[in-house]
Amino acid sequence: MKTYARIMKKGNKLVGFVPTMGYLHEGHLAVIRTARKQSDVVILSIFVNPIQFGPGEDFKKYPRDIRKDEELAKSCGVDILFYPDKEDMYPGGFSTYVNVEGLTDQLCGKSRPGHFRGVTTVVAKLFEIIKPDIAYFGQKDAQQALVVGKMVDDLNMDVTIKTLPTVRDDDGVAISSRNVYLSKTERKDAAVLYKSLEAAHQAVESGERNAKKLVERIRGIISTVPSAKVDYISIVDARSLKGISRIKGEALATLAVFVGKTRLIDNMILNTAVPGAIRAGQPKEVRHAAKKYGPVRSIPQ
Ligand code: AMP
């Protein structure tokens, strides 16, 4: 991979990179297609990164289907699929980690201690191996994109981070590899995450600025679904991720909710900077209507 990356650099090719954990879906593919449009060479990595999973989390059962992923990657014009082994990335004696402080203290960083340390460590390694000009991330994992951006700034890394809009199914559910864990009923229930965020957005549009009231509105809607259990609901500054009491400028409504045993995350930008345009500046979210309910592929046994 390093040799290939060096050749691309010498040839003055603009290298676009999309890091993923695989089990590709329409959310990933939208990111890849944008990279395809914007770069000479598109490199996709697939690596289920063990160090970003906590004890008792789903590292072992995380869905994997490299054959299908290869086909999908090819169909979207990926030039190189980088698919390292665990042992390649973390050989015995591995002991160096990258940790972004501050931004990782709250939200998913609080619920999943060590998660972002695992993410930034693997992304730093991938950047070092691939040396991309542009790396693409999804707004669905808003905190991850901000944390990686901070790492790049703080460590003077020579890569531009681009964050692309969340791709949703036609009922609003953010597409995720983990949606495959949901039963048919849970998959229907999962729509409550988006529904609650939409309600918060509507409330802000109607003039509500009190963050606590917005959180309670979101919580109220989620509580109507018995299979849903809130991990966190938070309204934060969209850049610093610090809690805010009033919506001003660009805020992020963000949440993590267990639907059955599956932990799902979602978020929505609330922008009051321009009166009458709450979501001004928010990248237009994309709906992918091809799938209805239920897993598209079953987990390979
Ligand atoms: P993952 O394989 O889940 O680690 O995701 C790889 C990249 O794809 C991350 O930058 C995610 O934020 C992005 N991504 C995953 N799901 C979506 C989605 N529904 N819409 C947009 N980007 C996504």
mmCIF file of C-alpha atoms and ligand atoms in Angstrom:
data_model
loop_
_atom_site.group_PDB
_atom_site.id
_atom_site.type_symbol
_atom_site.label_atom_id
_atom_site.label_comp_id
_atom_site.label_asym_id
_atom_site.label_seq_id
_atom_site.Cartn_x
_atom_site.Cartn_y
_atom_site.Cartn_z
ATOM 1 C CA MET A 1 0.000 0.000 0.000
ATOM 2 C CA LYS A 2 2.838 2.382 0.889
ATOM 3 C CA THR A 3 4.618 1.669 -2.382
ATOM 4 C CA TYR A 4 1.452 2.320 -4.355
ATOM 5 C CA ALA A 5 0.797 5.523 -2.388
ATOM 6 C CA ARG A 6 4.328 6.711 -3.151
ATOM 7 C CA ILE A 7 3.823 6.087 -6.876
ATOM 8 C CA MET A 8 0.566 8.069 -6.817
ATOM 9 C CA LYS A 9 2.319 10.971 -5.082
ATOM 10 C CA LYS A 10 5.132 10.944 -7.629
ATOM 11 C CA GLY A 11 2.564 10.977 -10.434
ATOM 12 C CA ASN A 12 0.957 14.062 -8.853
ATOM 13 C CA LYS A 13 -2.341 12.240 -8.489
ATOM 14 C CA LEU A 14 -4.949 13.652 -6.126
ATOM 15 C CA VAL A 15 -5.639 10.822 -3.708
ATOM 16 C CA GLY A 16 -9.093 10.575 -2.105
ATOM 17 C CA PHE A 17 -9.444 8.179 0.814
ATOM 18 C CA VAL A 18 -12.543 6.675 2.427
ATOM 19 C CA PRO A 19 -11.882 4.769 5.665
ATOM 20 C CA THR A 20 -14.617 2.299 6.636
ATOM 21 C CA MET A 21 -15.279 -0.825 8.643
ATOM 22 C CA GLY A 22 -16.905 -2.441 5.614
ATOM 23 C CA TYR A 23 -20.243 -4.168 5.152
ATOM 24 C CA LEU A 24 -20.792 -1.394 2.671
ATOM 25 C CA HIS A 25 -24.170 0.273 2.322
ATOM 26 C CA GLU A 26 -25.622 3.241 0.495
ATOM 27 C CA GLY A 27 -24.179 5.640 3.115
ATOM 28 C CA HIS A 28 -20.637 4.469 2.374
ATOM 29 C CA LEU A 29 -21.299 4.380 -1.371
ATOM 30 C CA ALA A 30 -22.458 7.999 -1.435
ATOM 31 C CA VAL A 31 -19.185 8.989 0.252
ATOM 32 C CA ILE A 32 -17.189 6.894 -2.224
ATOM 33 C CA ARG A 33 -19.015 8.416 -5.200
ATOM 34 C CA THR A 34 -18.141 11.923 -3.998
ATOM 35 C CA ALA A 35 -14.506 10.886 -3.568
ATOM 36 C CA ARG A 36 -14.629 9.455 -7.100
ATOM 37 C CA LYS A 37 -15.827 12.796 -8.484
ATOM 38 C CA GLN A 38 -13.245 14.827 -6.601
ATOM 39 C CA SER A 39 -10.054 12.754 -6.818
ATOM 40 C CA ASP A 40 -7.832 11.076 -9.399
ATOM 41 C CA VAL A 41 -7.379 7.973 -7.300
ATOM 42 C CA VAL A 42 -9.886 6.572 -4.799
ATOM 43 C CA ILE A 43 -8.629 4.375 -2.003
ATOM 44 C CA LEU A 44 -11.108 2.595 0.236
ATOM 45 C CA SER A 45 -10.019 0.917 3.440
ATOM 46 C CA ILE A 46 -11.980 -1.801 5.164
ATOM 47 C CA PHE A 47 -10.811 -2.615 8.639
ATOM 48 C CA VAL A 48 -12.899 -3.564 11.635
ATOM 49 C CA ASN A 49 -10.651 -1.852 14.123
ATOM 50 C CA PRO A 50 -10.524 -3.881 17.348
ATOM 51 C CA ILE A 51 -9.153 -1.065 19.501
ATOM 52 C CA GLN A 52 -12.170 1.171 19.001
ATOM 53 C CA PHE A 53 -14.519 -1.427 20.493
ATOM 54 C CA GLY A 54 -14.942 -1.634 24.248
ATOM 55 C CA PRO A 55 -15.147 -4.857 26.227
ATOM 56 C CA GLY A 56 -18.596 -6.377 25.722
ATOM 57 C CA GLU A 57 -19.169 -4.420 22.499
ATOM 58 C CA ASP A 58 -19.826 -6.005 19.114
ATOM 59 C CA PHE A 59 -16.311 -6.397 17.632
ATOM 60 C CA LYS A 60 -16.689 -10.152 17.119
ATOM 61 C CA LYS A 61 -20.152 -10.070 15.646
ATOM 62 C CA TYR A 62 -19.704 -6.881 13.619
ATOM 63 C CA PRO A 63 -21.042 -7.773 10.139
ATOM 64 C CA ARG A 64 -18.432 -8.606 7.520
ATOM 65 C CA ASP A 65 -18.819 -9.530 3.849
ATOM 66 C CA ILE A 66 -15.643 -8.757 1.945
ATOM 67 C CA ARG A 67 -16.769 -10.420 -1.313
ATOM 68 C CA LYS A 68 -19.850 -8.255 -1.589
ATOM 69 C CA ASP A 69 -17.857 -5.201 -0.475
ATOM 70 C CA GLU A 70 -15.330 -5.814 -3.230
ATOM 71 C CA GLU A 71 -18.122 -5.888 -5.835
ATOM 72 C CA LEU A 72 -19.719 -2.713 -4.490
ATOM 73 C CA ALA A 73 -16.369 -0.917 -4.300
ATOM 74 C CA LYS A 74 -15.641 -1.842 -7.910
ATOM 75 C CA SER A 75 -19.067 -0.657 -9.047
ATOM 76 C CA CYS A 76 -18.407 2.768 -7.490
ATOM 77 C CA GLY A 77 -15.011 3.162 -9.155
ATOM 78 C CA VAL A 78 -12.720 2.452 -6.192
ATOM 79 C CA ASP A 79 -9.155 2.049 -7.484
ATOM 80 C CA ILE A 80 -7.614 0.356 -4.472
ATOM 81 C CA LEU A 81 -9.252 -1.567 -1.667
ATOM 82 C CA PHE A 82 -6.929 -1.651 1.332
ATOM 83 C CA TYR A 83 -7.949 -4.520 3.569
ATOM 84 C CA PRO A 84 -5.284 -5.111 6.211
ATOM 85 C CA ASP A 85 -5.282 -7.838 8.847
ATOM 86 C CA LYS A 86 -5.505 -7.131 12.539
ATOM 87 C CA GLU A 87 -1.951 -8.446 12.862
ATOM 88 C CA ASP A 88 -0.698 -6.068 10.126
ATOM 89 C CA MET A 89 -2.143 -3.064 11.916
ATOM 90 C CA TYR A 90 -1.378 -4.134 15.482
ATOM 91 C CA PRO A 91 1.572 -6.497 15.561
ATOM 92 C CA GLY A 92 2.652 -7.858 18.928
ATOM 93 C CA GLY A 93 4.083 -5.145 21.151
ATOM 94 C CA PHE A 94 2.086 -2.332 19.571
ATOM 95 C CA SER A 95 2.021 0.457 22.153
ATOM 96 C CA THR A 96 1.530 3.881 20.537
ATOM 97 C CA TYR A 97 -1.850 5.633 20.611
ATOM 98 C CA VAL A 98 -3.213 8.974 19.459
ATOM 99 C CA ASN A 99 -5.626 10.662 21.837
ATOM 100 C CA VAL A 100 -7.562 13.871 21.163
ATOM 101 C CA GLU A 101 -8.481 15.484 24.462
ATOM 102 C CA GLY A 102 -11.535 17.628 25.177
ATOM 103 C CA LEU A 103 -13.697 16.849 22.172
ATOM 104 C CA THR A 104 -13.771 13.193 23.204
ATOM 105 C CA ASP A 105 -14.916 13.810 26.789
ATOM 106 C CA GLN A 106 -18.619 13.970 26.004
ATOM 107 C CA LEU A 107 -21.345 12.226 23.982
ATOM 108 C CA CYS A 108 -20.067 8.928 22.501
ATOM 109 C CA GLY A 109 -16.671 9.510 24.117
ATOM 110 C CA LYS A 110 -18.340 9.412 27.518
ATOM 111 C CA SER A 111 -20.538 6.388 26.751
ATOM 112 C CA ARG A 112 -17.727 4.466 25.062
ATOM 113 C CA PRO A 113 -14.474 5.152 26.940
ATOM 114 C CA GLY A 114 -11.428 4.590 24.714
ATOM 115 C CA HIS A 115 -13.503 4.502 21.529
ATOM 116 C CA PHE A 116 -12.118 7.680 19.973
ATOM 117 C CA ARG A 117 -8.579 6.843 21.031
ATOM 118 C CA GLY A 118 -9.012 3.714 18.924
ATOM 119 C CA VAL A 119 -10.468 5.699 16.039
ATOM 120 C CA THR A 120 -7.776 8.395 15.977
ATOM 121 C CA THR A 121 -5.006 5.823 16.346
ATOM 122 C CA VAL A 122 -6.189 3.768 13.389
ATOM 123 C CA VAL A 123 -6.979 6.822 11.247
ATOM 124 C CA ALA A 124 -3.527 8.279 11.973
ATOM 125 C CA LYS A 125 -1.971 4.964 10.914
ATOM 126 C CA LEU A 126 -4.090 4.817 7.747
ATOM 127 C CA PHE A 127 -3.166 8.410 6.868
ATOM 128 C CA GLU A 128 0.506 7.586 7.355
ATOM 129 C CA ILE A 129 0.265 4.516 5.123
ATOM 130 C CA ILE A 130 -1.933 6.013 2.387
ATOM 131 C CA LYS A 131 -0.909 9.695 2.523
ATOM 132 C CA PRO A 132 -4.235 10.899 1.088
ATOM 133 C CA ASP A 133 -4.844 14.459 -0.072
ATOM 134 C CA ILE A 134 -8.500 14.322 0.973
ATOM 135 C CA ALA A 135 -10.137 11.983 3.482
ATOM 136 C CA TYR A 136 -13.911 11.625 3.515
ATOM 137 C CA PHE A 137 -16.110 11.099 6.557
ATOM 138 C CA GLY A 138 -19.864 11.033 7.178
ATOM 139 C CA GLN A 139 -21.919 13.523 9.186
ATOM 140 C CA LYS A 140 -23.736 10.538 10.690
ATOM 141 C CA ASP A 141 -20.669 10.135 12.934
ATOM 142 C CA ALA A 142 -20.396 13.869 13.564
ATOM 143 C CA GLN A 143 -18.212 13.591 16.659
ATOM 144 C CA GLN A 144 -15.816 11.249 14.873
ATOM 145 C CA ALA A 145 -15.406 13.679 11.957
ATOM 146 C CA LEU A 146 -14.710 16.575 14.364
ATOM 147 C CA VAL A 147 -12.261 14.535 16.431
ATOM 148 C CA VAL A 148 -10.348 13.443 13.319
ATOM 149 C CA GLY A 149 -10.330 17.052 12.078
ATOM 150 C CA LYS A 150 -8.847 18.177 15.408
ATOM 151 C CA MET A 151 -6.174 15.484 15.251
ATOM 152 C CA VAL A 152 -5.233 16.604 11.735
ATOM 153 C CA ASP A 153 -5.000 20.257 12.829
ATOM 154 C CA ASP A 154 -3.109 19.554 16.036
ATOM 155 C CA LEU A 155 -0.605 17.180 14.443
ATOM 156 C CA ASN A 156 -0.146 19.237 11.237
ATOM 157 C CA MET A 157 -1.213 16.322 9.108
ATOM 158 C CA ASP A 158 -1.188 17.015 5.410
ATOM 159 C CA VAL A 159 -4.730 15.977 4.584
ATOM 160 C CA THR A 160 -8.045 17.785 4.070
ATOM 161 C CA ILE A 161 -11.025 16.353 5.934
ATOM 162 C CA LYS A 162 -14.383 16.498 4.190
ATOM 163 C CA THR A 163 -17.605 15.609 5.959
ATOM 164 C CA LEU A 164 -20.509 14.502 3.796
ATOM 165 C CA PRO A 165 -24.245 14.451 4.549
ATOM 166 C CA THR A 166 -26.015 11.589 6.284
ATOM 167 C CA VAL A 167 -27.711 9.172 3.930
ATOM 168 C CA ARG A 168 -31.076 7.958 5.216
ATOM 169 C CA ASP A 169 -33.570 5.294 4.322
ATOM 170 C CA ASP A 170 -36.932 6.535 3.142
ATOM 171 C CA ASP A 171 -38.356 6.509 6.685
ATOM 172 C CA GLY A 172 -35.519 8.757 7.844
ATOM 173 C CA VAL A 173 -33.402 6.093 9.551
ATOM 174 C CA ALA A 174 -29.695 6.826 9.088
ATOM 175 C CA ILE A 175 -28.222 3.909 7.157
ATOM 176 C CA SER A 176 -25.705 1.962 9.216
ATOM 177 C CA SER A 177 -24.009 -1.433 9.062
ATOM 178 C CA ARG A 178 -25.435 -2.043 12.533
ATOM 179 C CA ASN A 179 -29.043 -1.767 11.273
ATOM 180 C CA VAL A 180 -28.637 -5.405 10.282
ATOM 181 C CA TYR A 181 -28.861 -6.318 13.984
ATOM 182 C CA LEU A 182 -32.419 -4.951 14.198
ATOM 183 C CA SER A 183 -35.470 -7.198 14.040
ATOM 184 C CA LYS A 184 -38.241 -6.169 11.682
ATOM 185 C CA THR A 185 -40.146 -4.450 14.478
ATOM 186 C CA GLU A 186 -37.026 -2.770 15.860
ATOM 187 C CA ARG A 187 -36.172 -1.507 12.392
ATOM 188 C CA LYS A 188 -39.560 0.201 12.273
ATOM 189 C CA ASP A 189 -39.056 1.520 15.812
ATOM 190 C CA ALA A 190 -35.667 2.977 14.837
ATOM 191 C CA ALA A 191 -37.438 5.659 12.804
ATOM 192 C CA VAL A 192 -38.208 7.384 16.113
ATOM 193 C CA LEU A 193 -34.637 8.745 16.265
ATOM 194 C CA TYR A 194 -35.051 10.795 13.114
ATOM 195 C CA LYS A 195 -38.650 11.648 14.003
ATOM 196 C CA SER A 196 -37.526 13.124 17.319
ATOM 197 C CA LEU A 197 -34.704 15.124 15.701
ATOM 198 C CA GLU A 198 -37.121 16.436 13.082
ATOM 199 C CA ALA A 199 -39.478 17.523 15.860
ATOM 200 C CA ALA A 200 -36.635 19.410 17.548
ATOM 201 C CA HIS A 201 -35.804 21.049 14.263
ATOM 202 C CA GLN A 202 -39.456 22.065 13.792
ATOM 203 C CA ALA A 203 -39.552 23.478 17.315
ATOM 204 C CA VAL A 204 -36.440 25.572 16.641
ATOM 205 C CA GLU A 205 -38.018 26.790 13.426
ATOM 206 C CA SER A 206 -41.058 27.850 15.423
ATOM 207 C CA GLY A 207 -38.831 29.879 17.731
ATOM 208 C CA GLU A 208 -37.844 27.510 20.547
ATOM 209 C CA ARG A 209 -34.289 28.263 21.693
ATOM 210 C CA ASN A 210 -34.178 26.539 25.074
ATOM 211 C CA ALA A 211 -31.901 23.492 24.774
ATOM 212 C CA LYS A 212 -33.355 21.746 27.820
ATOM 213 C CA LYS A 213 -36.874 22.003 26.422
ATOM 214 C CA LEU A 214 -35.687 20.647 23.089
ATOM 215 C CA VAL A 215 -33.980 17.697 24.786
ATOM 216 C CA GLU A 216 -37.211 16.983 26.678
ATOM 217 C CA ARG A 217 -39.196 17.118 23.464
ATOM 218 C CA ILE A 218 -36.824 14.600 21.860
ATOM 219 C CA ARG A 219 -36.950 12.384 24.954
ATOM 220 C CA GLY A 220 -40.753 12.520 24.991
ATOM 221 C CA ILE A 221 -40.994 11.273 21.426
ATOM 222 C CA ILE A 222 -38.439 8.507 21.953
ATOM 223 C CA SER A 223 -40.239 7.345 25.094
ATOM 224 C CA THR A 224 -43.312 6.511 22.993
ATOM 225 C CA VAL A 225 -41.405 3.514 21.614
ATOM 226 C CA PRO A 226 -41.019 0.773 24.250
ATOM 227 C CA SER A 227 -38.012 -0.904 22.576
ATOM 228 C CA ALA A 228 -36.025 2.389 22.650
ATOM 229 C CA LYS A 229 -33.792 3.226 25.600
ATOM 230 C CA VAL A 230 -31.922 6.529 25.616
ATOM 231 C CA ASP A 231 -28.141 6.481 26.125
ATOM 232 C CA TYR A 232 -27.820 10.245 25.702
ATOM 233 C CA ILE A 233 -29.637 13.168 24.104
ATOM 234 C CA SER A 234 -27.666 16.372 23.887
ATOM 235 C CA ILE A 235 -27.785 19.781 22.280
ATOM 236 C CA VAL A 236 -24.254 21.040 21.817
ATOM 237 C CA ASP A 237 -22.256 23.648 19.988
ATOM 238 C CA ALA A 238 -21.713 22.180 16.520
ATOM 239 C CA ARG A 239 -17.940 22.744 16.608
ATOM 240 C CA SER A 240 -16.790 22.482 20.212
ATOM 241 C CA LEU A 241 -19.440 19.882 21.161
ATOM 242 C CA LYS A 242 -19.819 21.701 24.466
ATOM 243 C CA GLY A 243 -23.277 21.693 26.022
ATOM 244 C CA ILE A 244 -25.306 24.865 25.459
ATOM 245 C CA SER A 245 -28.389 26.175 27.222
ATOM 246 C CA ARG A 246 -29.713 28.251 24.329
ATOM 247 C CA ILE A 247 -29.595 27.642 20.585
ATOM 248 C CA LYS A 248 -27.587 30.332 18.882
ATOM 249 C CA GLY A 249 -25.752 30.028 15.593
ATOM 250 C CA GLU A 250 -24.984 26.453 14.672
ATOM 251 C CA ALA A 251 -25.974 23.787 17.190
ATOM 252 C CA LEU A 252 -26.046 20.036 16.952
ATOM 253 C CA ALA A 253 -28.880 17.914 18.287
ATOM 254 C CA THR A 254 -27.286 14.551 18.834
ATOM 255 C CA LEU A 255 -28.339 11.282 20.402
ATOM 256 C CA ALA A 256 -27.532 7.651 21.042
ATOM 257 C CA VAL A 257 -30.409 5.281 21.648
ATOM 258 C CA PHE A 258 -30.571 1.550 22.183
ATOM 259 C CA VAL A 259 -33.294 -0.013 20.075
ATOM 260 C CA GLY A 260 -33.537 -3.431 21.636
ATOM 261 C CA LYS A 261 -29.875 -4.335 22.151
ATOM 262 C CA THR A 262 -28.579 -2.258 19.239
ATOM 263 C CA ARG A 263 -27.056 1.123 19.953
ATOM 264 C CA LEU A 264 -27.881 3.623 17.203
ATOM 265 C CA ILE A 265 -26.639 7.195 16.833
ATOM 266 C CA ASP A 266 -27.978 10.127 14.853
ATOM 267 C CA ASN A 267 -27.757 13.904 14.799
ATOM 268 C CA MET A 268 -29.113 17.003 13.132
ATOM 269 C CA ILE A 269 -27.644 20.453 12.719
ATOM 270 C CA LEU A 270 -29.862 23.270 13.982
ATOM 271 C CA ASN A 271 -28.836 26.587 12.535
ATOM 272 C CA THR A 272 -30.343 29.838 13.762
ATOM 273 C CA ALA A 273 -27.682 32.050 12.204
ATOM 274 C CA VAL A 274 -29.989 32.965 9.342
ATOM 275 C CA PRO A 275 -33.583 33.807 10.416
ATOM 276 C CA GLY A 276 -36.082 31.527 8.710
ATOM 277 C CA ALA A 277 -33.377 29.119 7.589
ATOM 278 C CA ILE A 278 -32.733 26.918 10.583
ATOM 279 C CA ARG A 279 -30.756 24.461 8.539
ATOM 280 C CA ALA A 280 -28.873 26.982 6.435
ATOM 281 C CA GLY A 281 -25.414 25.616 5.918
ATOM 282 C CA GLN A 282 -26.516 22.082 6.621
ATOM 283 C CA PRO A 283 -25.597 19.796 3.798
ATOM 284 C CA LYS A 284 -28.772 18.474 2.235
ATOM 285 C CA GLU A 285 -29.440 15.044 3.583
ATOM 286 C CA VAL A 286 -29.899 12.309 1.053
ATOM 287 C CA ARG A 287 -32.705 9.810 1.092
ATOM 288 C CA HIS A 288 -32.097 6.391 -0.251
ATOM 289 C CA ALA A 289 -35.495 4.953 -1.064
ATOM 290 C CA ALA A 290 -34.468 1.570 -2.418
ATOM 291 C CA LYS A 291 -34.683 -0.223 0.888
ATOM 292 C CA LYS A 292 -37.743 -0.509 3.077
ATOM 293 C CA TYR A 293 -37.477 -2.352 6.365
ATOM 294 C CA GLY A 294 -35.234 -5.112 7.564
ATOM 295 C CA PRO A 295 -31.692 -6.140 6.832
ATOM 296 C CA VAL A 296 -30.554 -6.039 3.257
ATOM 297 C CA ARG A 297 -28.033 -8.783 3.819
ATOM 298 C CA SER A 298 -27.952 -11.250 6.627
ATOM 299 C CA ILE A 299 -24.856 -11.542 8.806
ATOM 300 C CA PRO A 300 -22.647 -14.268 7.337
ATOM 301 C CA GLN A 301 -22.408 -17.053 9.891
HETATM 302 P P1 AMP B 1 -18.226 2.886 9.258
HETATM 303 O O1 AMP B 1 -17.934 1.791 8.295
HETATM 304 O O2 AMP B 1 -19.561 2.753 9.919
HETATM 305 O O3 AMP B 1 -17.088 3.138 10.212
HETATM 306 O O4 AMP B 1 -18.361 4.218 8.381
HETATM 307 C C1 AMP B 1 -17.341 4.642 7.500
HETATM 308 C C2 AMP B 1 -17.587 6.067 7.083
HETATM 309 O O5 AMP B 1 -18.838 6.151 6.398
HETATM 310 C C3 AMP B 1 -17.668 7.021 8.271
HETATM 311 O O6 AMP B 1 -17.036 8.232 7.949
HETATM 312 C C4 AMP B 1 -19.148 7.197 8.455
HETATM 313 O O7 AMP B 1 -19.496 8.425 9.061
HETATM 314 C C5 AMP B 1 -19.635 7.138 7.021
HETATM 315 N N1 AMP B 1 -21.050 6.739 7.024
HETATM 316 C C6 AMP B 1 -21.586 5.635 7.596
HETATM 317 N N2 AMP B 1 -22.932 5.625 7.458
HETATM 318 C C7 AMP B 1 -23.253 6.770 6.777
HETATM 319 C C8 AMP B 1 -24.476 7.349 6.328
HETATM 320 N N3 AMP B 1 -25.657 6.771 6.543
HETATM 321 N N4 AMP B 1 -24.415 8.520 5.688
HETATM 322 C C9 AMP B 1 -23.224 9.134 5.453
HETATM 323 N N5 AMP B 1 -22.034 8.641 5.849
HETATM 324 C C10 AMP B 1 -22.044 7.475 6.505
#
